[in-house]
Each structure stands twice: as C-alpha cells, then as structure tokens.
mmCIF file of C-alpha atoms in Angstrom:
data_model
loop_
_atom_site.group_PDB
_atom_site.id
_atom_site.type_symbol
_atom_site.label_atom_id
_atom_site.label_comp_id
_atom_site.label_asym_id
_atom_site.label_seq_id
_atom_site.Cartn_x
_atom_site.Cartn_y
_atom_site.Cartn_z
ATOM 1 C CA UNK A 629 65.598 126.611 93.058
ATOM 2 C CA UNK A 630 68.680 126.041 90.917
ATOM 3 C CA UNK A 631 72.073 125.689 92.505
ATOM 4 C CA UNK A 632 75.297 124.758 90.756
ATOM 5 C CA UNK A 633 77.240 121.951 92.409
ATOM 6 C CA UNK A 634 80.839 122.646 91.437
ATOM 7 C CA UNK A 635 81.706 119.095 90.454
ATOM 8 C CA UNK A 636 81.836 116.769 87.485
ATOM 9 C CA UNK A 637 82.363 113.745 89.750
ATOM 10 C CA UNK A 638 79.396 111.551 88.793
ATOM 11 C CA UNK A 639 79.568 109.609 92.093
ATOM 12 C CA UNK A 640 79.472 112.775 94.192
ATOM 13 C CA UNK A 641 76.634 114.280 92.134
ATOM 14 C CA UNK A 642 74.620 111.064 92.587
ATOM 15 C CA UNK A 643 75.228 111.135 96.356
ATOM 16 C CA UNK A 644 74.261 114.813 96.633
ATOM 17 C CA UNK A 645 71.082 114.384 94.576
ATOM 18 C CA UNK A 646 69.984 111.621 96.978
ATOM 19 C CA UNK A 647 70.417 113.991 99.920
ATOM 20 C CA UNK A 648 68.911 117.221 98.613
ATOM 21 C CA UNK A 649 65.095 117.667 98.631
ATOM 22 C CA UNK A 650 63.421 117.716 95.226
ATOM 23 C CA UNK A 651 62.633 121.443 95.652
ATOM 24 C CA UNK A 652 66.295 122.077 94.801
ATOM 25 C CA UNK A 653 67.493 121.467 91.255
ATOM 26 C CA UNK A 654 71.183 120.608 91.376
ATOM 27 C CA UNK A 655 73.016 121.403 88.161
ATOM 28 C CA UNK A 656 76.584 120.341 87.415
ATOM 29 C CA UNK A 657 79.531 122.228 85.983
ATOM 30 C CA UNK A 658 78.820 120.633 82.591
ATOM 31 C CA UNK A 659 75.263 122.013 82.725
ATOM 32 C CA UNK A 660 76.665 125.570 82.870
ATOM 33 C CA UNK A 661 79.319 124.928 80.207
ATOM 34 C CA UNK A 662 82.262 124.717 82.609
ATOM 35 C CA UNK A 663 84.553 121.995 81.290
ATOM 36 C CA UNK A 664 87.889 123.250 82.622
ATOM 37 C CA UNK A 665 89.611 121.804 85.680
ATOM 38 C CA UNK A 666 89.094 124.237 88.526
ATOM 39 C CA UNK A 667 92.413 124.765 90.326
ATOM 40 C CA UNK A 668 92.625 123.126 93.748
ATOM 41 C CA UNK A 669 95.843 124.700 94.971
ATOM 42 C CA UNK A 670 94.996 125.465 98.613
ATOM 43 C CA UNK A 671 96.777 123.589 101.384
ATOM 44 C CA UNK A 672 93.581 122.854 103.331
ATOM 45 C CA UNK A 673 90.297 121.121 102.572
ATOM 46 C CA UNK A 674 88.439 124.348 103.479
ATOM 47 C CA UNK A 675 90.669 126.361 101.156
ATOM 48 C CA UNK A 676 89.967 124.122 98.152
ATOM 49 C CA UNK A 677 86.196 124.246 98.738
ATOM 50 C CA UNK A 678 86.365 128.060 98.785
ATOM 51 C CA UNK A 679 88.563 128.205 95.650
ATOM 52 C CA UNK A 680 86.101 126.071 93.664
ATOM 53 C CA UNK A 681 82.993 128.008 94.729
ATOM 54 C CA UNK A 682 84.639 131.391 94.098
ATOM 55 C CA UNK A 683 85.797 130.270 90.651
ATOM 56 C CA UNK A 684 82.235 129.456 89.544
ATOM 57 C CA UNK A 685 80.721 132.587 91.099
ATOM 58 C CA UNK A 686 83.363 134.907 89.623
ATOM 59 C CA UNK A 687 83.583 133.322 86.164
ATOM 60 C CA UNK A 688 79.965 132.220 85.595
ATOM 61 C CA UNK A 689 77.926 134.361 88.021
ATOM 62 C CA UNK A 690 75.950 131.487 89.568
ATOM 63 C CA UNK A 691 74.958 130.726 93.139
ATOM 64 C CA UNK A 692 77.035 127.648 93.817
ATOM 65 C CA UNK A 693 78.190 125.184 96.386
ATOM 66 C CA UNK A 694 81.353 123.147 96.214
ATOM 67 C CA UNK A 695 82.852 120.537 98.423
ATOM 68 C CA UNK A 696 86.259 119.230 99.163
ATOM 69 C CA UNK A 697 86.871 116.092 101.145
ATOM 70 C CA UNK A 698 89.801 114.217 102.493
ATOM 71 C CA UNK A 699 90.816 111.274 104.599
ATOM 72 C CA UNK A 700 92.880 112.289 107.628
ATOM 73 C CA UNK A 701 94.903 109.545 109.332
ATOM 74 C CA UNK A 702 95.993 110.303 112.897
ATOM 75 C CA UNK A 703 99.380 108.530 112.899
ATOM 76 C CA UNK A 704 100.266 110.164 109.547
ATOM 77 C CA UNK A 705 99.696 113.666 110.986
ATOM 78 C CA UNK A 706 96.470 114.100 109.018
ATOM 79 C CA UNK A 707 97.771 112.749 105.700
ATOM 80 C CA UNK A 708 96.656 112.170 103.022
ATOM 81 C CA UNK A 709 94.261 115.047 103.867
ATOM 82 C CA UNK A 710 94.041 117.666 101.139
ATOM 83 C CA UNK A 711 96.064 115.328 98.870
ATOM 84 C CA UNK A 712 93.669 112.358 99.263
ATOM 85 C CA UNK A 713 92.751 112.001 95.570
ATOM 86 C CA UNK A 714 96.387 112.256 94.428
ATOM 87 C CA UNK A 715 98.105 110.544 97.367
ATOM 88 C CA UNK A 716 99.967 108.114 95.087
ATOM 89 C CA UNK A 717 100.681 110.827 92.488
ATOM 90 C CA UNK A 718 99.309 111.605 89.033
ATOM 91 C CA UNK A 719 97.150 110.487 87.375
ATOM 92 C CA UNK A 720 94.783 110.070 90.312
ATOM 93 C CA UNK A 721 93.942 106.427 90.956
ATOM 94 C CA UNK A 722 91.870 105.065 93.861
ATOM 95 C CA UNK A 723 93.564 101.648 93.900
ATOM 96 C CA UNK A 724 97.081 103.111 93.934
ATOM 97 C CA UNK A 725 96.068 105.568 96.691
ATOM 98 C CA UNK A 726 94.748 102.697 98.824
ATOM 99 C CA UNK A 727 97.904 100.627 98.165
ATOM 100 C CA UNK A 728 100.110 103.534 99.261
ATOM 101 C CA UNK A 729 98.065 104.188 102.403
ATOM 102 C CA UNK A 730 98.063 100.524 103.418
ATOM 103 C CA UNK A 731 101.841 100.430 102.866
ATOM 104 C CA UNK A 732 102.296 103.601 104.968
ATOM 105 C CA UNK A 733 100.258 102.013 107.773
ATOM 106 C CA UNK A 734 102.024 98.627 107.627
ATOM 107 C CA UNK A 735 102.994 97.557 111.174
ATOM 108 C CA UNK A 736 101.185 100.568 112.711
ATOM 109 C CA UNK A 737 98.765 99.764 115.533
ATOM 110 C CA UNK A 738 97.088 103.208 115.563
ATOM 111 C CA UNK A 739 94.797 103.142 112.533
ATOM 112 C CA UNK A 740 92.414 105.904 113.633
ATOM 113 C CA UNK A 741 91.233 108.155 110.823
ATOM 114 C CA UNK A 742 88.429 110.462 109.837
ATOM 115 C CA UNK A 743 86.781 111.557 106.636
ATOM 116 C CA UNK A 744 86.179 115.308 106.481
ATOM 117 C CA UNK A 745 84.037 117.275 104.034
ATOM 118 C CA UNK A 746 83.769 121.041 103.830
ATOM 119 C CA UNK A 747 81.039 122.598 101.699
ATOM 120 C CA UNK A 748 81.376 126.215 100.628
ATOM 121 C CA UNK A 749 78.135 127.940 99.641
ATOM 122 C CA UNK A 750 78.169 131.212 97.700
ATOM 123 C CA UNK A 751 74.626 132.556 97.592
ATOM 124 C CA UNK A 752 73.132 136.035 97.346
ATOM 125 C CA UNK A 753 76.571 137.606 97.850
ATOM 126 C CA UNK A 754 77.262 135.616 101.036
ATOM 127 C CA UNK A 755 79.730 132.804 101.703
ATOM 128 C CA UNK A 756 79.113 130.068 104.281
ATOM 129 C CA UNK A 757 81.000 126.890 105.216
ATOM 130 C CA UNK A 758 79.461 123.610 106.406
ATOM 131 C CA UNK A 759 81.657 120.818 107.790
ATOM 132 C CA UNK A 760 81.013 117.112 108.289
ATOM 133 C CA UNK A 761 83.417 114.679 109.975
ATOM 134 C CA UNK A 762 83.107 110.949 110.623
ATOM 135 C CA UNK A 763 85.648 109.079 112.710
ATOM 136 C CA UNK A 764 86.680 105.527 112.054
ATOM 137 C CA UNK A 765 89.483 103.061 111.432
ATOM 138 C CA UNK A 766 91.541 101.996 108.432
ATOM 139 C CA UNK A 767 91.397 98.217 108.078
ATOM 140 C CA UNK A 768 94.191 96.124 106.580
ATOM 141 C CA UNK A 769 92.547 94.976 103.341
ATOM 142 C CA UNK A 770 89.803 96.061 100.939
ATOM 143 C CA UNK A 771 86.256 94.865 101.602
ATOM 144 C CA UNK A 772 83.204 95.809 99.507
ATOM 145 C CA UNK A 773 82.477 97.060 96.001
ATOM 146 C CA UNK A 774 80.301 100.143 96.557
ATOM 147 C CA UNK A 775 81.449 103.727 96.948
ATOM 148 C CA UNK A 776 84.723 105.157 95.735
ATOM 149 C CA UNK A 777 88.052 106.468 97.008
ATOM 150 C CA UNK A 778 89.105 104.961 100.325
ATOM 151 C CA UNK A 779 85.644 103.483 101.075
ATOM 152 C CA UNK A 780 86.818 99.804 100.894
ATOM 153 C CA UNK A 781 89.277 100.281 103.803
ATOM 154 C CA UNK A 782 87.331 102.688 106.077
ATOM 155 C CA UNK A 783 85.054 101.443 108.865
ATOM 156 C CA UNK A 784 83.136 104.154 110.730
ATOM 157 C CA UNK A 785 83.119 104.048 114.537
ATOM 158 C CA UNK A 786 80.182 101.972 115.764
ATOM 159 C CA UNK A 787 79.922 100.017 112.495
ATOM 160 C CA UNK A 788 81.301 96.654 111.393
ATOM 161 C CA UNK A 789 81.113 97.230 107.617
ATOM 162 C CA UNK A 790 83.332 99.372 105.415
ATOM 163 C CA UNK A 791 81.827 102.323 103.546
ATOM 164 C CA UNK A 792 82.193 100.170 100.408
ATOM 165 C CA UNK A 793 79.848 97.547 101.895
ATOM 166 C CA UNK A 794 77.090 100.077 102.601
ATOM 167 C CA UNK A 795 74.425 101.142 100.107
ATOM 168 C CA UNK A 796 74.416 104.793 98.976
ATOM 169 C CA UNK A 797 71.445 105.391 101.300
ATOM 170 C CA UNK A 798 73.159 103.815 104.319
ATOM 171 C CA UNK A 799 76.409 105.674 103.675
ATOM 172 C CA UNK A 800 74.673 109.014 103.066
ATOM 173 C CA UNK A 801 72.961 108.863 106.456
ATOM 174 C CA UNK A 802 76.254 108.745 108.360
ATOM 175 C CA UNK A 803 78.968 110.006 106.026
ATOM 176 C CA UNK A 804 81.004 113.187 106.298
ATOM 177 C CA UNK A 805 79.461 114.430 103.045
ATOM 178 C CA UNK A 806 75.980 113.484 104.263
ATOM 179 C CA UNK A 807 76.500 115.516 107.456
ATOM 180 C CA UNK A 808 77.780 118.576 105.592
ATOM 181 C CA UNK A 809 74.985 118.418 102.991
ATOM 182 C CA UNK A 810 72.382 118.099 105.756
ATOM 183 C CA UNK A 811 73.703 121.331 107.308
ATOM 184 C CA UNK A 812 73.624 123.016 103.882
ATOM 185 C CA UNK A 813 70.023 121.899 103.239
ATOM 186 C CA UNK A 814 68.899 122.989 106.717
ATOM 187 C CA UNK A 815 70.393 126.419 106.067
ATOM 188 C CA UNK A 816 68.710 126.748 102.662
ATOM 189 C CA UNK A 817 65.343 125.681 104.107
ATOM 190 C CA UNK A 818 65.653 128.044 107.086
ATOM 191 C CA UNK A 819 66.347 131.020 104.810
ATOM 192 C CA UNK A 820 63.535 130.034 102.408
ATOM 193 C CA UNK A 821 65.904 130.979 99.614
ATOM 194 C CA UNK A 822 64.496 130.967 96.102
#
C-alpha cells in the first residue's frame, strides 16, 4: 500500500523506512510533486502534525501521515518544544540550537528532558494520532556523530550513550519516533488497510 509521508527530511524518511514493513510503500512529498513548505504555525506538536497531514490530504488528495517532534526540557517549562528546529532562530541550524540549549541550561542541576513525536494519520476519511515519548537527560557537551538535531546531547533513561552514539537501528528501537511509528504500523496492520 502507498502512503505519503509528509516530509522532505531525508534523515526522517530513512528512519521511517527502516521501521515500516516492506508491504507499505512510503512516498515523500517530492514523489507527489509537493515542493512548497507546509506551514507549521500551531503552538503544539500535535497541532503541527495535524496541519501537515491536512494540507496534503486537502491539496493533493492522498492518504498521508505526518509527524512533528520536539525536545521538551523540564526546567525550561517544556521549551524548546514546538520550536525545537528553530530554537536559535532562522535559518534553522542544529549546532546553533544545541549551543543555545546548553547555554540556557548552564548552571542548572535539573537536566531532565523528553523527546516527543506525534504522528497524524489521515486515511479513508479518518484522522488518528499516535504519540511516542522517551525520557532522558541533557548532558553538558556533544558526544557522537550519528543522528541529527539534539541527538548528541540527549541520553535516554537507562542508557549510557547519547542518541548520536547509537546506530539508526538501536535508536529506532527506543526512540520517540520509533514508538509512534510502531503504533501507526500496528494500527495499519490491524485494519488490514490496502
């Protein structure tokens, strides 16, 4: 079955393709001729996931799933949250975002955080949401070269390595996105949608 994944983020598409069974053909926004930036103007992670999925369904008529993710830091009242990719401003830059977060956490002893992903699925006229959350800690300096975003400074609870030290397979098994995608896939399999 074909499903549009409302993303042009090559890293995310790679991660998703690793997680989804081969019975599902994941096609990107480029594959359907969508080259515009889909507005992400909601003030919640859930809201942005819904905006992206609805945009594709309304404008292109496809069954689609979209995701939005964010890093929520307890002592910063959930920031950067919905603003995770643009925390240090425009243009978005992972290194500058990490620098800003580390500066904001300087001298703070509470470094608890979580990554949260919400997937919105629009299929057969229905809309469903699937959420994945992984708790962890923000360390004081970057370690590792894999992954993207805040991966070099996030260590999941129960682990000693950052997300950036894990392989895609290792990260996918435990990550927020991995959890949400697993719920999505279980739903699709249970409905025998085709």
